[in-house]
C-alpha atoms as a PDB file:
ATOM      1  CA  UNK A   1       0.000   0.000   0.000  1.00  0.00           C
ATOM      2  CA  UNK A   2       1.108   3.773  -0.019  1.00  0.00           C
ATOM      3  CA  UNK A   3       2.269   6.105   2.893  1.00  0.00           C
ATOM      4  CA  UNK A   4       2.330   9.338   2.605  1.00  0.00           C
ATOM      5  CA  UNK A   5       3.927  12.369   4.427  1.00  0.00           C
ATOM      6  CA  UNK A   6       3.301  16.054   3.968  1.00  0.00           C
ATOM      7  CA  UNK A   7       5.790  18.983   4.843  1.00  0.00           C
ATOM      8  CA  UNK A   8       6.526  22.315   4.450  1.00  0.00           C
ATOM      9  CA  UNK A   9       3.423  24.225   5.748  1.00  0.00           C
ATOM     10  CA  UNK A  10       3.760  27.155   8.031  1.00  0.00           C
ATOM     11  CA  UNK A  11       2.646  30.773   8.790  1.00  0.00           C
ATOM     12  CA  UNK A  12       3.442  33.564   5.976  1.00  0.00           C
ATOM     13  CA  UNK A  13       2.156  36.862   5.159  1.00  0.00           C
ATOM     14  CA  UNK A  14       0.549  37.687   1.800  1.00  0.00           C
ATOM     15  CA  UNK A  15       3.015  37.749  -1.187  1.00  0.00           C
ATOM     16  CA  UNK A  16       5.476  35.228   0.072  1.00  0.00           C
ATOM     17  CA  UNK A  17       6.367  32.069  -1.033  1.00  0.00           C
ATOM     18  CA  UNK A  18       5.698  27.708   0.272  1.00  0.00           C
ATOM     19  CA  UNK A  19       6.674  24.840  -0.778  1.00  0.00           C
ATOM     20  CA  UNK A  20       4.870  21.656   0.093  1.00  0.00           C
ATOM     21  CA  UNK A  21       6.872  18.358  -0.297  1.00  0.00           C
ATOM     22  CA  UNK A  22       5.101  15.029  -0.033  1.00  0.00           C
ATOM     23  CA  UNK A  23       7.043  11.574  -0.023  1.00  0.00           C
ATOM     24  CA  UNK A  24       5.179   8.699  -1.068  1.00  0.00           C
ATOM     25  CA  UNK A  25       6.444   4.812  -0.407  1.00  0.00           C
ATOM     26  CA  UNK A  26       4.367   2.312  -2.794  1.00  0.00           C
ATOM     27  CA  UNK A  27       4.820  -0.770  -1.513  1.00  0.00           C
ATOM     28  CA  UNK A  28       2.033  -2.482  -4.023  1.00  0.00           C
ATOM     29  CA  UNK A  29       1.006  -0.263  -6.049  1.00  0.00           C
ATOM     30  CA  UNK A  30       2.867   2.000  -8.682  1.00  0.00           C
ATOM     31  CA  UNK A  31       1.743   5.918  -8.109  1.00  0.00           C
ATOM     32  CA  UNK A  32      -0.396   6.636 -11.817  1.00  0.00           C
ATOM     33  CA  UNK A  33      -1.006  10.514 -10.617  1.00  0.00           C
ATOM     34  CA  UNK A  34      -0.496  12.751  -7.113  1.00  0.00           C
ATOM     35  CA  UNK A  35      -2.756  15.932  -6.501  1.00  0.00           C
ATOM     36  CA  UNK A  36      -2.654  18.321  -3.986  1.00  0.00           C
ATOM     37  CA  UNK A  37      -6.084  19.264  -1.985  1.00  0.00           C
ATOM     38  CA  UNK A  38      -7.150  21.774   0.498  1.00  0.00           C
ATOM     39  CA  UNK A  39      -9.520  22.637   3.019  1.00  0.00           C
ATOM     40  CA  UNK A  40     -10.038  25.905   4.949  1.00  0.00           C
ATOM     41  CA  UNK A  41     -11.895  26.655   7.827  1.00  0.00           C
ATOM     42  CA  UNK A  42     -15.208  26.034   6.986  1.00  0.00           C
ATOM     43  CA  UNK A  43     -15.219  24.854   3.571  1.00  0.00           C
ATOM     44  CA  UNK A  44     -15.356  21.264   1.998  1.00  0.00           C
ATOM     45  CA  UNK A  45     -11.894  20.037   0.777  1.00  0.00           C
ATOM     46  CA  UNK A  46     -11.369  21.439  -2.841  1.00  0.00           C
ATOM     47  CA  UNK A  47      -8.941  20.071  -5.647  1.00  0.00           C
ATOM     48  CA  UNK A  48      -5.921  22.538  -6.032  1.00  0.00           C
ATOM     49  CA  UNK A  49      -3.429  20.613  -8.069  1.00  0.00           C
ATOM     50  CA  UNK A  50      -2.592  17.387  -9.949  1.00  0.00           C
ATOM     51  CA  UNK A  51       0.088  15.541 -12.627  1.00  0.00           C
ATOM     52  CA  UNK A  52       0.141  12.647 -14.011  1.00  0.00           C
ATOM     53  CA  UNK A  53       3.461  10.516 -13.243  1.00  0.00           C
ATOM     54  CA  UNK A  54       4.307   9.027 -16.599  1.00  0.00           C
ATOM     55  CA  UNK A  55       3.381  11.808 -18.624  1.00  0.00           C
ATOM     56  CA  UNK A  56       4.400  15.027 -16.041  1.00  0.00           C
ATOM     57  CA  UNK A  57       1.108  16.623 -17.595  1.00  0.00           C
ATOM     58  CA  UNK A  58      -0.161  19.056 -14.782  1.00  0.00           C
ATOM     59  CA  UNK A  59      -3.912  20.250 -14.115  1.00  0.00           C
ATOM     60  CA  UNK A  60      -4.669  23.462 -11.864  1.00  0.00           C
ATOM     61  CA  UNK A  61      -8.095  24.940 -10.000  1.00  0.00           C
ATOM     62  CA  UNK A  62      -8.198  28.166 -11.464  1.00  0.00           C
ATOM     63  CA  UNK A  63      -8.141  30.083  -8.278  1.00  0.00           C
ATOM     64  CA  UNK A  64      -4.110  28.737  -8.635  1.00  0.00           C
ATOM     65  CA  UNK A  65      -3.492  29.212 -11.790  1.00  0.00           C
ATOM     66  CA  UNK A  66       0.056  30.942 -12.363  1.00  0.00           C
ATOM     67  CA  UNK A  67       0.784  30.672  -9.230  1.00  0.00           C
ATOM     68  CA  UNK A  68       1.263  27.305  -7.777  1.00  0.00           C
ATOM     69  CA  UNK A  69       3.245  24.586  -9.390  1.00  0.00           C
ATOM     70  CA  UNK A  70       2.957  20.981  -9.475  1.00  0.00           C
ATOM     71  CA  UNK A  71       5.987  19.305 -10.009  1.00  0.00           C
ATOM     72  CA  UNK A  72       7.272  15.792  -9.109  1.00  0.00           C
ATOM     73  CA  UNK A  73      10.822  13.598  -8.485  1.00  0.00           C
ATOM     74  CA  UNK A  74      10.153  10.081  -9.722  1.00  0.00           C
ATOM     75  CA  UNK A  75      13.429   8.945  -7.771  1.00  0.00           C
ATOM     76  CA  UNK A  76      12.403  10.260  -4.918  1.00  0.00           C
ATOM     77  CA  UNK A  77       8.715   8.871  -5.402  1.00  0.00           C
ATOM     78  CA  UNK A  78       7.785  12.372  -3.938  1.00  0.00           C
ATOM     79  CA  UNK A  79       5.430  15.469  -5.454  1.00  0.00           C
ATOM     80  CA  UNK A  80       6.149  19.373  -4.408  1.00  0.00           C
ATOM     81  CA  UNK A  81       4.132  21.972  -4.607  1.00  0.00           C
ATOM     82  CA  UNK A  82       5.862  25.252  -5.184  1.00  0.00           C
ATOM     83  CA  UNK A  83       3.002  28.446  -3.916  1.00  0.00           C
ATOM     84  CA  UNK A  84       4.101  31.461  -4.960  1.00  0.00           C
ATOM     85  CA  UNK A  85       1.796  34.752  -4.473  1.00  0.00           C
ATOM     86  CA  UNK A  86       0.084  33.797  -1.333  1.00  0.00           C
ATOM     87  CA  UNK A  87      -3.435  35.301  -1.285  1.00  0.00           C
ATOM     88  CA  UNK A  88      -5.225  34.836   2.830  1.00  0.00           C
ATOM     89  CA  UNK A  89      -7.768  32.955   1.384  1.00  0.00           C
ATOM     90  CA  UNK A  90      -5.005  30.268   0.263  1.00  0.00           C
ATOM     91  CA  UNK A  91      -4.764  29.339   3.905  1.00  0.00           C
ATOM     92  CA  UNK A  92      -6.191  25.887   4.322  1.00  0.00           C
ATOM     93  CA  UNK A  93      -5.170  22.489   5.746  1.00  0.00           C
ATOM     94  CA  UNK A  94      -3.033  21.014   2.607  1.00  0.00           C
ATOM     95  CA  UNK A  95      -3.256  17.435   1.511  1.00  0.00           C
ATOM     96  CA  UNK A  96      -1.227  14.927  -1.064  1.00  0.00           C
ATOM     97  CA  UNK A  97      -3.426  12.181  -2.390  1.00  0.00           C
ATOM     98  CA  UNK A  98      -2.317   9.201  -4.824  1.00  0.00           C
ATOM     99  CA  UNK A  99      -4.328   7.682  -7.612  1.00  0.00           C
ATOM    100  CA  UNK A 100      -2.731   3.804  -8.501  1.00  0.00           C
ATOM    101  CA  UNK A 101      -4.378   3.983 -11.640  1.00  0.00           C
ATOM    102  CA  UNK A 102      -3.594   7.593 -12.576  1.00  0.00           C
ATOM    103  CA  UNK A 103      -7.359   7.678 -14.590  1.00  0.00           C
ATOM    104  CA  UNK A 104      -8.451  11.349 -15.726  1.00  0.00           C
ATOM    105  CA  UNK A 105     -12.425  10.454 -14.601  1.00  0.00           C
ATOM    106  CA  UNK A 106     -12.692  12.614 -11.979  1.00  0.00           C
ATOM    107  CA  UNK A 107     -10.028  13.680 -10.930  1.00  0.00           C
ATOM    108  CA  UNK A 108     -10.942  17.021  -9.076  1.00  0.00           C
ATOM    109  CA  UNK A 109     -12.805  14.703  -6.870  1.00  0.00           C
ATOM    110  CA  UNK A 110     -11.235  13.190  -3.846  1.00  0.00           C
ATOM    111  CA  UNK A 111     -13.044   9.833  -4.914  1.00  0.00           C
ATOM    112  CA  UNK A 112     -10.216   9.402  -7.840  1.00  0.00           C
ATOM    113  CA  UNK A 113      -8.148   9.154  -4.909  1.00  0.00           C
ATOM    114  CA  UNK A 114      -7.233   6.277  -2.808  1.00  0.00           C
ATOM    115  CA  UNK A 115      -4.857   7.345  -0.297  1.00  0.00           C
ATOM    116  CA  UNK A 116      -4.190  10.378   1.568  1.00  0.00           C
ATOM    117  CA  UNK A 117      -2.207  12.040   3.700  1.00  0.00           C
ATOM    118  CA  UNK A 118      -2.581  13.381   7.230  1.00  0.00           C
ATOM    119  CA  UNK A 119      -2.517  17.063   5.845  1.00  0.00           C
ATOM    120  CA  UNK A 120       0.141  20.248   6.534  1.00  0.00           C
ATOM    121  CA  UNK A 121      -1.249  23.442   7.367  1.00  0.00           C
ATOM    122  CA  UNK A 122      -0.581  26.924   5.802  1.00  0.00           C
ATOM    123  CA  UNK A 123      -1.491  29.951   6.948  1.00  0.00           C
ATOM    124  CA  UNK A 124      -1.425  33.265   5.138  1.00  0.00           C
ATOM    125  CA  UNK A 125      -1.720  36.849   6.680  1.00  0.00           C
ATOM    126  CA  UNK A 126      -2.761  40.091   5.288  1.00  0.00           C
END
C-alpha cells in the first residue's frame, strides 16, 4: 500500500512564497497521478493541483493558476508543490493524495483518490 507524508506548511504573510513536499512509499502499487487538496476553515476540501506521473502533464483549480506549481521527483517517489503569491484565502489544511491507476475520470474529486495524507497546514496573513 502507499504512505504518505506532507511537509513544508507554516505561517506567511501575503506575497510570500511555500513549498509543500510530499514523499510517497508504494509498496504495491505503482503511483499513476499525485494531486494536492485543500480545506479551509469552513469549507469542503477542494482540488488545487494534480500531474500525471508518466506523462508530467499538470492540471490546476483556477483560483491557482500561475501561481502554484505541481511538479514531481520520480526517484524520490515524492510530489512538491511550489506556492508562490500567497493570497489569505489560500490558507487551508493542505493534503497529497495518490491515484494507482492515474485515470483522468474525476479527478478534481477526492473519490479518484485512494490514499491520503494526514494534511500540513498553511497559513497566510494580510
Amino acid at each position: 500500500q502507499v504512505q504518505l507524508v506532507e511537509s513544508g506548511g507554516g505561517l506567511v504573510q501575503a506575497g510570500d512564497s511555500l513549498r509543500l513536499s510530499c514523499a510517497a512509499s508504494a509498496r504495491t502499487f505503482s503511483i499513476g497521478a499525485m494531486a494536492w487538496f485543500r480545506q479551509a476553515p469552513g469549507k469542503e476540501r477542494e482540488f488545487v493541483a494534480r500531474i500525471n506521473w508518466s506523462s508530467g502533464d499538470t492540471y490546476y483549480a483556477d483560483s491557482v493558476k500561475r501561481r502554484f506549481t505541481i511538479s514531481r521527483d520520480n526517484a524520490k517517489n515524492t510530489v512538491y508543490l511550489q506556492m508562490n503569491s500567497l493570497k489569505p484565502e489560500d490558507t487551508a489544511v493542505y493534503y497529497c493524495a495518490v491515484s494507482p491507476s492515474g485515470s483522468v475520470l474525476g479527478y478534481r474529486s477526492r473519490r479518484a483518490y485512494d490514499y491520503w495524507g494526514q494534511g500540513t497546514q498553511v497559513t497566510v496573513s494580510p
